[in-house]
Amino acid sequence: MYEFNYQKATNVDDAANKLGAGADARVLAGGQTLIAAMKLRLAAPSDIIDIRGIAELRGIKSGNDGLIIGAMTTHAEVASSADVRKNIPALAVLARSIGDPMVRNMGTIGGSIANNDPAADYPAAMIGLGATVKTNQRSIAADDFFTGMFMTSLEPGEIIESVSFPKPKRAAYMKFSNPASRYAIVGVFVAETGSGARVAVTGAGASVFRVAEMETALAAKFSADSVTGISVASDDLNSDMHASAEYRAHLITVMARRAVEAALAG
Amino acid sequence: MSARLSMTINGKPVTAEVASRTLLVDFLRDQLRLTGTHIGCDTAQCGACTIHIDGRAVKCCNMLALQADGTTITTIEGISAADGSMHPMQTAFRDHHGLQCGYCTPGMVMSAIDLVNNHPDPDDAEIRDGLDGNLCRCTGYHNIVKAVHAGAAAMKK
């Protein structure tokens, strides 16, 4: 790991100031991706701004219409939260499927979505539920947040404070995981909401994406049969040692069908 | 750059000066000579470096020492009783031949204790799930699962 300047932020304004002052400063959340990337010298920031000690970025609030989850809330906290399990159980299931127990004790929701790994789980829930990201500068709809592989619409100096998830009528997440890393080879999040159905796919493309044809079919009738005949073209999908693009395309339909079945089973 | 950190390790206050890029596992092993915490893969996959920070199992090869400033840490050296007798989970690993070469064992034991703290009566599936982040290259998983069952029962006493 290359040398860097370590700074601990005491609050969000302090973190934003420190982030703006560094030549190539990066925010350190749980560090489960960033530290590993720095060890491999894939990342070499000039400054690390550690936000782990900022208490107001942590915690889960539940209301009648959904959940607000602080950016520094860990996957383990989301997975075990009674509020999450009661209001959006699919989100607790998703958090429970990330990495392994030790990773879940350190990794955070804010860190995951800011990194936007193409195979990460949270982006599927963000898009599938129509979540909103609140930063120190503005609110960003999930549909406008994930812009490409490892890319988001966050501006320099912008820090995620929380994520709000509207409560769906029903939802489920189904993942075909890599057996070693537990990353999604293909993960599909489906939700039936007050304003229609949403289908979000992670792991298959450069970044999370929606499947409009499935959404239309599910809006007409929310049943597994509605998505069985719908397939996504493999042209733009990922192909690697774990799965070919054609296999990923096949898995999208299979995982979507299973997710609808799971959502209906509650 | 370097910075000062303070933490409680195995019940004792520790204050030290570390380089910003020092990993927590290297700080524990090289500066404090707590070499029971092992470095296996050094890429946050194998779990040999598992310790408890504020009561939860984490992989300390994948975090900076400075990230642990102000925390309470327990390593494998800190789980035995004051008289030096082994923790019930350690005894269970010995009794059930839950180790072969022993390299993964400190991490396995630390993960198993965190698992049982959260699930006092784990079934086989919960144990295997709870040890998902720990690899044993001797592949002695069956006896490890048996050991965790016994350790969980012994921890209730």
GROMACS .gro file of C-alpha atoms in nm:
model
  423
    1MET     CA    1   0.000   0.000   0.000
    2TYR     CA    2   0.132   0.346  -0.092
    3GLU     CA    3   0.168   0.614   0.173
    4PHE     CA    4  -0.125   0.849   0.230
    5ASN     CA    5  -0.238   1.113   0.471
    6TYR     CA    6  -0.495   0.974   0.719
    7GLN     CA    7  -0.756   1.206   0.863
    8LYS     CA    8  -1.047   1.130   1.090
    9ALA     CA    9  -1.361   1.338   1.030
   10THR     CA   10  -1.568   1.447   1.327
   11ASN     CA   11  -1.884   1.536   1.133
   12VAL     CA   12  -2.008   1.554   0.774
   13ASP     CA   13  -1.904   1.920   0.718
   14ASP     CA   14  -1.558   1.839   0.852
   15ALA     CA   15  -1.538   1.539   0.618
   16ALA     CA   16  -1.646   1.750   0.319
   17ASN     CA   17  -1.383   2.015   0.399
   18LYS     CA   18  -1.110   1.757   0.433
   19LEU     CA   19  -1.225   1.582   0.116
   20GLY     CA   20  -1.205   1.908  -0.077
   21ALA     CA   21  -0.858   1.992   0.058
   22GLY     CA   22  -0.681   1.673  -0.055
   23ALA     CA   23  -0.531   1.637  -0.404
   24ASP     CA   24  -0.690   1.294  -0.451
   25ALA     CA   25  -0.878   1.240  -0.127
   26ARG     CA   26  -1.110   0.945  -0.074
   27VAL     CA   27  -1.373   0.877   0.189
   28LEU     CA   28  -1.313   0.561   0.393
   29ALA     CA   29  -1.638   0.399   0.511
   30GLY     CA   30  -1.609   0.034   0.617
   31GLY     CA   31  -1.310  -0.014   0.389
   32GLN     CA   32  -1.400  -0.364   0.273
   33THR     CA   33  -1.331  -0.272  -0.089
   34LEU     CA   34  -1.110   0.037  -0.060
   35ILE     CA   35  -0.848  -0.108   0.176
   36ALA     CA   36  -0.820  -0.422  -0.039
   37ALA     CA   37  -0.783  -0.206  -0.351
   38MET     CA   38  -0.515   0.006  -0.182
   39LYS     CA   39  -0.325  -0.306  -0.076
   40LEU     CA   40  -0.321  -0.416  -0.441
   41ARG     CA   41  -0.218  -0.061  -0.541
   42LEU     CA   42  -0.527  -0.039  -0.760
   43ALA     CA   43  -0.614   0.270  -0.557
   44ALA     CA   44  -0.359   0.516  -0.427
   45PRO     CA   45  -0.539   0.812  -0.271
   46SER     CA   46  -0.341   1.109  -0.137
   47ASP     CA   47  -0.571   1.142   0.162
   48ILE     CA   48  -0.803   0.903   0.344
   49ILE     CA   49  -1.093   1.067   0.524
   50ASP     CA   50  -1.223   0.818   0.780
   51ILE     CA   51  -1.592   0.879   0.856
   52ARG     CA   52  -1.640   0.575   1.081
   53GLY     CA   53  -1.664   0.789   1.392
   54ILE     CA   54  -1.951   1.010   1.270
   55ALA     CA   55  -2.241   0.886   1.480
   56GLU     CA   56  -2.517   1.068   1.288
   57LEU     CA   57  -2.437   0.866   0.975
   58ARG     CA   58  -2.533   0.544   1.150
   59GLY     CA   59  -2.870   0.393   1.230
   60ILE     CA   60  -3.207   0.295   1.088
   61LYS     CA   61  -3.529   0.497   1.115
   62SER     CA   62  -3.862   0.350   1.018
   63GLY     CA   63  -4.178   0.537   0.933
   64ASN     CA   64  -4.516   0.452   0.782
   65ASP     CA   65  -4.394   0.482   0.428
   66GLY     CA   66  -4.049   0.327   0.449
   67LEU     CA   67  -3.702   0.322   0.595
   68ILE     CA   68  -3.417   0.569   0.621
   69ILE     CA   69  -3.080   0.400   0.663
   70GLY     CA   70  -2.769   0.597   0.760
   71ALA     CA   71  -2.477   0.569   0.520
   72MET     CA   72  -2.245   0.411   0.779
   73THR     CA   73  -2.493   0.143   0.887
   74THR     CA   74  -2.330  -0.197   0.840
   75HIS     CA   75  -2.474  -0.484   0.640
   76ALA     CA   76  -2.497  -0.684   0.964
   77GLU     CA   77  -2.704  -0.406   1.126
   78VAL     CA   78  -2.943  -0.393   0.827
   79ALA     CA   79  -2.972  -0.774   0.817
   80SER     CA   80  -3.056  -0.802   1.188
   81SER     CA   81  -3.274  -0.490   1.222
   82ALA     CA   82  -3.627  -0.564   1.344
   83ASP     CA   83  -3.751  -0.253   1.158
   84VAL     CA   84  -3.603  -0.368   0.827
   85ARG     CA   85  -3.729  -0.724   0.870
   86LYS     CA   86  -4.079  -0.598   0.945
   87ASN     CA   87  -4.108  -0.329   0.677
   88ILE     CA   88  -3.891  -0.448   0.387
   89PRO     CA   89  -3.784  -0.805   0.465
   90ALA     CA   90  -3.629  -0.844   0.118
   91LEU     CA   91  -3.374  -0.578   0.212
   92ALA     CA   92  -3.271  -0.771   0.525
   93VAL     CA   93  -3.237  -1.089   0.316
   94LEU     CA   94  -3.021  -0.901   0.065
   95ALA     CA   95  -2.794  -0.755   0.335
   96ARG     CA   96  -2.761  -1.099   0.489
   97SER     CA   97  -2.632  -1.237   0.156
   98ILE     CA   98  -2.341  -0.993   0.119
   99GLY     CA   99  -1.990  -1.137   0.157
  100ASP     CA  100  -1.941  -1.322   0.484
  101PRO     CA  101  -2.013  -1.240   0.851
  102MET     CA  102  -1.689  -1.048   0.908
  103VAL     CA  103  -1.734  -0.842   0.593
  104ARG     CA  104  -2.093  -0.765   0.698
  105ASN     CA  105  -1.968  -0.639   1.035
  106MET     CA  106  -1.752  -0.374   0.867
  107GLY     CA  107  -1.904  -0.302   0.524
  108THR     CA  108  -2.161  -0.023   0.498
  109ILE     CA  109  -2.453   0.061   0.271
  110GLY     CA  110  -2.307   0.402   0.185
  111GLY     CA  111  -1.971   0.253   0.097
  112SER     CA  112  -2.132  -0.014  -0.120
  113ILE     CA  113  -2.342   0.221  -0.329
  114ALA     CA  114  -2.067   0.485  -0.362
  115ASN     CA  115  -1.838   0.215  -0.499
  116ASN     CA  116  -2.106   0.080  -0.738
  117ASP     CA  117  -1.936  -0.250  -0.807
  118PRO     CA  118  -2.117  -0.406  -1.105
  119ALA     CA  119  -2.177  -0.722  -0.896
  120ALA     CA  120  -2.275  -0.553  -0.568
  121ASP     CA  121  -2.612  -0.633  -0.411
  122TYR     CA  122  -2.735  -0.300  -0.274
  123PRO     CA  123  -2.764  -0.125  -0.613
  124ALA     CA  124  -3.031  -0.384  -0.707
  125ALA     CA  125  -3.237  -0.295  -0.399
  126MET     CA  126  -3.187   0.077  -0.460
  127ILE     CA  127  -3.318   0.055  -0.816
  128GLY     CA  128  -3.572  -0.219  -0.740
  129LEU     CA  129  -3.735  -0.018  -0.464
  130GLY     CA  130  -3.690   0.328  -0.619
  131ALA     CA  131  -3.475   0.449  -0.331
  132THR     CA  132  -3.340   0.801  -0.283
  133VAL     CA  133  -2.984   0.893  -0.185
  134LYS     CA  134  -2.944   1.192   0.047
  135THR     CA  135  -2.605   1.359   0.034
  136ASN     CA  136  -2.460   1.664   0.208
  137GLN     CA  137  -2.568   1.863  -0.101
  138ARG     CA  138  -2.891   1.719  -0.243
  139SER     CA  139  -3.125   1.423  -0.291
  140ILE     CA  140  -3.063   1.190  -0.584
  141ALA     CA  141  -3.312   0.932  -0.715
  142ALA     CA  142  -3.153   0.588  -0.743
  143ASP     CA  143  -3.240   0.583  -1.115
  144ASP     CA  144  -3.008   0.886  -1.160
  145PHE     CA  145  -2.740   0.771  -0.915
  146PHE     CA  146  -2.573   0.468  -1.077
  147THR     CA  147  -2.417   0.593  -1.400
  148GLY     CA  148  -2.179   0.315  -1.506
  149MET     CA  149  -1.924   0.060  -1.393
  150PHE     CA  150  -1.787   0.183  -1.058
  151MET     CA  151  -1.941   0.523  -1.139
  152THR     CA  152  -2.209   0.731  -0.971
  153SER     CA  153  -2.346   1.082  -1.009
  154LEU     CA  154  -2.172   1.190  -0.686
  155GLU     CA  155  -1.975   1.511  -0.738
  156PRO     CA  156  -1.629   1.573  -0.589
  157GLY     CA  157  -1.674   1.659  -0.221
  158GLU     CA  158  -2.020   1.508  -0.207
  159ILE     CA  159  -2.081   1.261   0.078
  160ILE     CA  160  -2.372   1.019   0.115
  161GLU     CA  161  -2.558   1.075   0.443
  162SER     CA  162  -2.845   0.829   0.415
  163VAL     CA  163  -3.062   0.625   0.184
  164SER     CA  164  -3.442   0.617   0.200
  165PHE     CA  165  -3.636   0.317   0.080
  166PRO     CA  166  -4.011   0.346   0.017
  167LYS     CA  167  -4.203   0.048   0.149
  168PRO     CA  168  -4.322  -0.176  -0.137
  169LYS     CA  169  -4.637  -0.390  -0.137
  170ARG     CA  170  -4.409  -0.688  -0.179
  171ALA     CA  171  -4.053  -0.748  -0.288
  172ALA     CA  172  -3.781  -1.012  -0.307
  173TYR     CA  173  -3.419  -1.050  -0.410
  174MET     CA  174  -3.278  -1.362  -0.570
  175LYS     CA  175  -2.910  -1.402  -0.629
  176PHE     CA  176  -2.704  -1.657  -0.814
  177SER     CA  177  -2.382  -1.601  -0.620
  178ASN     CA  178  -2.024  -1.664  -0.696
  179PRO     CA  179  -1.955  -1.948  -0.450
  180ALA     CA  180  -1.624  -1.796  -0.335
  181SER     CA  181  -1.691  -1.423  -0.311
  182ARG     CA  182  -2.072  -1.426  -0.274
  183TYR     CA  183  -2.083  -1.145  -0.527
  184ALA     CA  184  -2.378  -1.168  -0.764
  185ILE     CA  185  -2.312  -1.347  -1.091
  186VAL     CA  186  -2.671  -1.238  -1.147
  187GLY     CA  187  -2.899  -1.087  -0.883
  188VAL     CA  188  -3.256  -0.975  -0.950
  189PHE     CA  189  -3.461  -0.754  -0.720
  190VAL     CA  190  -3.833  -0.736  -0.796
  191ALA     CA  191  -4.088  -0.518  -0.623
  192GLU     CA  192  -4.457  -0.447  -0.655
  193THR     CA  193  -4.503  -0.085  -0.553
  194GLY     CA  194  -4.788   0.165  -0.545
  195SER     CA  195  -4.670   0.300  -0.881
  196GLY     CA  196  -4.614  -0.028  -1.064
  197ALA     CA  197  -4.360  -0.308  -1.067
  198ARG     CA  198  -3.983  -0.270  -1.073
  199VAL     CA  199  -3.720  -0.523  -1.181
  200ALA     CA  200  -3.353  -0.444  -1.118
  201VAL     CA  201  -3.062  -0.663  -1.228
  202THR     CA  202  -2.712  -0.658  -1.082
  203GLY     CA  203  -2.402  -0.861  -1.168
  204ALA     CA  204  -2.502  -0.906  -1.530
  205GLY     CA  205  -2.402  -0.576  -1.689
  206ALA     CA  206  -2.161  -0.287  -1.645
  207SER     CA  207  -2.392  -0.145  -1.380
  208VAL     CA  208  -2.734  -0.225  -1.233
  209PHE     CA  209  -3.019  -0.192  -1.485
  210ARG     CA  210  -3.398  -0.226  -1.509
  211VAL     CA  211  -3.588  -0.464  -1.735
  212ALA     CA  212  -3.878  -0.259  -1.873
  213GLU     CA  213  -4.048  -0.549  -2.049
  214MET     CA  214  -4.066  -0.750  -1.726
  215GLU     CA  215  -4.191  -0.446  -1.535
  216THR     CA  216  -4.476  -0.393  -1.782
  217ALA     CA  217  -4.573  -0.761  -1.767
  218LEU     CA  218  -4.563  -0.765  -1.387
  219ALA     CA  219  -4.766  -0.443  -1.366
  220ALA     CA  220  -5.038  -0.618  -1.567
  221LYS     CA  221  -5.018  -0.932  -1.355
  222PHE     CA  222  -4.772  -0.984  -1.071
  223SER     CA  223  -4.705  -1.353  -1.119
  224ALA     CA  224  -4.401  -1.568  -1.205
  225ASP     CA  225  -4.557  -1.667  -1.539
  226SER     CA  226  -4.551  -1.301  -1.645
  227VAL     CA  227  -4.169  -1.301  -1.668
  228THR     CA  228  -4.105  -1.660  -1.779
  229GLY     CA  229  -4.112  -1.582  -2.151
  230ILE     CA  230  -3.913  -1.259  -2.130
  231SER     CA  231  -3.540  -1.268  -2.191
  232VAL     CA  232  -3.274  -0.997  -2.194
  233ALA     CA  233  -3.037  -0.982  -2.494
  234SER     CA  234  -2.687  -1.097  -2.405
  235ASP     CA  235  -2.509  -0.844  -2.631
  236ASP     CA  236  -2.413  -0.596  -2.357
  237LEU     CA  237  -2.383  -0.840  -2.067
  238ASN     CA  238  -2.064  -0.935  -1.881
  239SER     CA  239  -1.871  -1.242  -1.986
  240ASP     CA  240  -1.591  -1.376  -1.767
  241MET     CA  241  -1.445  -1.695  -1.619
  242HIS     CA  242  -1.750  -1.730  -1.393
  243ALA     CA  243  -2.025  -1.707  -1.655
  244SER     CA  244  -2.072  -1.623  -2.021
  245ALA     CA  245  -2.299  -1.340  -2.131
  246GLU     CA  246  -2.547  -1.594  -2.268
  247TYR     CA  247  -2.558  -1.777  -1.934
  248ARG     CA  248  -2.609  -1.451  -1.749
  249ALA     CA  249  -2.897  -1.364  -1.983
  250HIS     CA  250  -3.053  -1.702  -1.905
  251LEU     CA  251  -3.005  -1.648  -1.531
  252ILE     CA  252  -3.182  -1.311  -1.539
  253THR     CA  253  -3.509  -1.476  -1.641
  254VAL     CA  254  -3.464  -1.763  -1.393
  255MET     CA  255  -3.378  -1.532  -1.102
  256ALA     CA  256  -3.659  -1.290  -1.191
  257ARG     CA  257  -3.912  -1.575  -1.188
  258ARG     CA  258  -3.781  -1.703  -0.853
  259ALA     CA  259  -3.784  -1.352  -0.708
  260VAL     CA  260  -4.149  -1.302  -0.807
  261GLU     CA  261  -4.236  -1.639  -0.651
  262ALA     CA  262  -4.052  -1.543  -0.332
  263ALA     CA  263  -4.221  -1.203  -0.321
  264LEU     CA  264  -4.564  -1.365  -0.354
  265ALA     CA  265  -4.477  -1.623  -0.087
  266GLY     CA  266  -4.393  -1.332   0.146
  267MET     CA  267   0.267   1.008   0.799
  268SER     CA  268   0.213   0.846   1.134
  269ALA     CA  269  -0.043   0.906   1.403
  270ARG     CA  270  -0.117   0.810   1.758
  271LEU     CA  271  -0.385   0.562   1.852
  272SER     CA  272  -0.533   0.433   2.176
  273MET     CA  273  -0.740   0.123   2.222
  274THR     CA  274  -0.814  -0.149   2.469
  275ILE     CA  275  -0.667  -0.484   2.370
  276ASN     CA  276  -0.749  -0.796   2.569
  277GLY     CA  277  -0.851  -0.581   2.863
  278LYS     CA  278  -0.540  -0.364   2.869
  279PRO     CA  279  -0.510  -0.004   2.748
  280VAL     CA  280  -0.265   0.035   2.458
  281THR     CA  281  -0.130   0.359   2.314
  282ALA     CA  282   0.106   0.356   2.019
  283GLU     CA  283   0.241   0.550   1.722
  284VAL     CA  284   0.168   0.384   1.387
  285ALA     CA  285   0.222   0.469   1.021
  286SER     CA  286  -0.106   0.553   0.848
  287ARG     CA  287  -0.074   0.257   0.614
  288THR     CA  288  -0.006   0.000   0.888
  289LEU     CA  289  -0.269  -0.272   0.876
  290LEU     CA  290  -0.430  -0.368   1.203
  291VAL     CA  291  -0.305  -0.726   1.172
  292ASP     CA  292   0.055  -0.607   1.130
  293PHE     CA  293   0.020  -0.372   1.426
  294LEU     CA  294  -0.104  -0.658   1.646
  295ARG     CA  295   0.158  -0.906   1.530
  296ASP     CA  296   0.468  -0.693   1.475
  297GLN     CA  297   0.432  -0.407   1.723
  298LEU     CA  298   0.244  -0.583   2.002
  299ARG     CA  299   0.378  -0.935   1.931
  300LEU     CA  300   0.025  -1.081   1.950
  301THR     CA  301   0.109  -1.346   1.693
  302GLY     CA  302  -0.189  -1.571   1.762
  303THR     CA  303  -0.378  -1.371   1.500
  304HIS     CA  304  -0.261  -1.521   1.171
  305ILE     CA  305  -0.214  -1.383   0.822
  306GLY     CA  306  -0.340  -1.639   0.574
  307CYS     CA  307  -0.446  -1.500   0.238
  308ASP     CA  308  -0.391  -1.132   0.325
  309THR     CA  309  -0.683  -1.052   0.092
  310ALA     CA  310  -0.979  -1.071   0.334
  311GLN     CA  311  -1.094  -1.409   0.214
  312CYS     CA  312  -0.960  -1.677   0.449
  313GLY     CA  313  -1.051  -1.537   0.792
  314ALA     CA  314  -0.730  -1.651   0.971
  315CYS     CA  315  -0.691  -1.291   1.094
  316THR     CA  316  -1.036  -1.272   1.258
  317ILE     CA  317  -1.050  -1.075   1.583
  318HIS     CA  318  -1.331  -0.903   1.773
  319ILE     CA  319  -1.366  -0.527   1.755
  320ASP     CA  320  -1.628  -0.388   1.993
  321GLY     CA  321  -1.763  -0.742   2.024
  322ARG     CA  322  -1.801  -0.827   1.653
  323ALA     CA  323  -1.580  -1.051   1.439
  324VAL     CA  324  -1.383  -0.869   1.169
  325LYS     CA  325  -1.089  -0.949   0.940
  326CYS     CA  326  -0.803  -0.732   1.061
  327CYS     CA  327  -0.589  -0.781   0.748
  328ASN     CA  328  -0.844  -0.564   0.569
  329MET     CA  329  -0.840  -0.260   0.793
  330LEU     CA  330  -0.596   0.007   0.899
  331ALA     CA  331  -0.471   0.010   1.256
  332LEU     CA  332  -0.590   0.372   1.275
  333GLN     CA  333  -0.947   0.264   1.195
  334ALA     CA  334  -0.946   0.079   1.527
  335ASP     CA  335  -0.853   0.389   1.729
  336GLY     CA  336  -1.080   0.410   2.034
  337THR     CA  337  -1.216   0.056   2.003
  338THR     CA  338  -1.207  -0.246   2.230
  339ILE     CA  339  -1.031  -0.541   2.073
  340THR     CA  340  -1.016  -0.906   2.170
  341THR     CA  341  -0.767  -1.139   2.003
  342ILE     CA  342  -0.725  -1.514   2.045
  343GLU     CA  343  -0.479  -1.439   2.328
  344GLY     CA  344  -0.754  -1.260   2.518
  345ILE     CA  345  -1.025  -1.524   2.540
  346SER     CA  346  -0.877  -1.760   2.799
  347ALA     CA  347  -0.972  -1.725   3.166
  348ALA     CA  348  -0.760  -1.528   3.413
  349ASP     CA  349  -0.604  -1.851   3.539
  350GLY     CA  350  -0.492  -1.939   3.187
  351SER     CA  351  -0.750  -2.213   3.129
  352MET     CA  352  -0.886  -2.232   2.777
  353HIS     CA  353  -1.212  -2.074   2.657
  354PRO     CA  354  -1.489  -2.340   2.622
  355MET     CA  355  -1.475  -2.298   2.243
  356GLN     CA  356  -1.100  -2.370   2.242
  357THR     CA  357  -1.156  -2.678   2.459
  358ALA     CA  358  -1.429  -2.797   2.221
  359PHE     CA  359  -1.197  -2.761   1.920
  360ARG     CA  360  -0.937  -2.973   2.102
  361ASP     CA  361  -1.187  -3.235   2.220
  362HIS     CA  362  -1.347  -3.279   1.877
  363HIS     CA  363  -1.028  -3.264   1.673
  364GLY     CA  364  -1.152  -2.941   1.518
  365LEU     CA  365  -0.802  -2.859   1.395
  366GLN     CA  366  -0.542  -3.031   1.189
  367CYS     CA  367  -0.250  -2.801   1.104
  368GLY     CA  368  -0.403  -2.532   1.325
  369TYR     CA  369  -0.332  -2.235   1.100
  370CYS     CA  370  -0.696  -2.133   1.055
  371THR     CA  371  -0.789  -2.218   1.415
  372PRO     CA  372  -0.756  -1.878   1.585
  373GLY     CA  373  -0.984  -1.723   1.321
  374MET     CA  374  -1.227  -2.016   1.338
  375VAL     CA  375  -1.251  -1.988   1.716
  376MET     CA  376  -1.302  -1.610   1.709
  377SER     CA  377  -1.575  -1.641   1.441
  378ALA     CA  378  -1.739  -1.929   1.629
  379ILE     CA  379  -1.757  -1.725   1.950
  380ASP     CA  380  -1.919  -1.431   1.768
  381LEU     CA  381  -2.163  -1.674   1.604
  382VAL     CA  382  -2.263  -1.830   1.937
  383ASN     CA  383  -2.292  -1.489   2.105
  384ASN     CA  384  -2.559  -1.405   1.845
  385HIS     CA  385  -2.710  -1.754   1.802
  386PRO     CA  386  -2.677  -1.943   2.131
  387ASP     CA  387  -2.821  -2.262   1.975
  388PRO     CA  388  -2.692  -2.276   1.619
  389ASP     CA  389  -2.791  -2.567   1.395
  390ASP     CA  390  -2.553  -2.719   1.139
  391ALA     CA  391  -2.661  -2.480   0.865
  392GLU     CA  392  -2.620  -2.176   1.090
  393ILE     CA  393  -2.273  -2.290   1.192
  394ARG     CA  394  -2.162  -2.344   0.833
  395ASP     CA  395  -2.314  -2.010   0.738
  396GLY     CA  396  -2.149  -1.838   1.037
  397LEU     CA  397  -1.809  -1.977   0.937
  398ASP     CA  398  -1.859  -1.882   0.571
  399GLY     CA  399  -1.572  -1.634   0.596
  400ASN     CA  400  -1.321  -1.884   0.738
  401LEU     CA  401  -1.132  -2.126   0.518
  402CYS     CA  402  -0.959  -2.444   0.642
  403ARG     CA  403  -0.722  -2.578   0.377
  404CYS     CA  404  -0.691  -2.909   0.564
  405THR     CA  405  -1.067  -2.917   0.491
  406GLY     CA  406  -1.152  -3.043   0.838
  407TYR     CA  407  -1.492  -2.881   0.835
  408HIS     CA  408  -1.698  -3.168   0.978
  409ASN     CA  409  -1.509  -3.174   1.304
  410ILE     CA  410  -1.508  -2.795   1.320
  411VAL     CA  411  -1.889  -2.799   1.300
  412LYS     CA  412  -1.899  -3.064   1.576
  413ALA     CA  413  -1.663  -2.854   1.786
  414VAL     CA  414  -1.881  -2.543   1.749
  415HIS     CA  415  -2.190  -2.739   1.857
  416ALA     CA  416  -2.003  -2.856   2.169
  417GLY     CA  417  -1.851  -2.514   2.227
  418ALA     CA  418  -2.196  -2.350   2.206
  419ALA     CA  419  -2.332  -2.593   2.467
  420ALA     CA  420  -2.030  -2.538   2.693
  421MET     CA  421  -2.057  -2.158   2.666
  422LYS     CA  422  -2.403  -2.173   2.828
  423LYS     CA  423  -2.263  -2.327   3.147
   0.00000   0.00000   0.00000
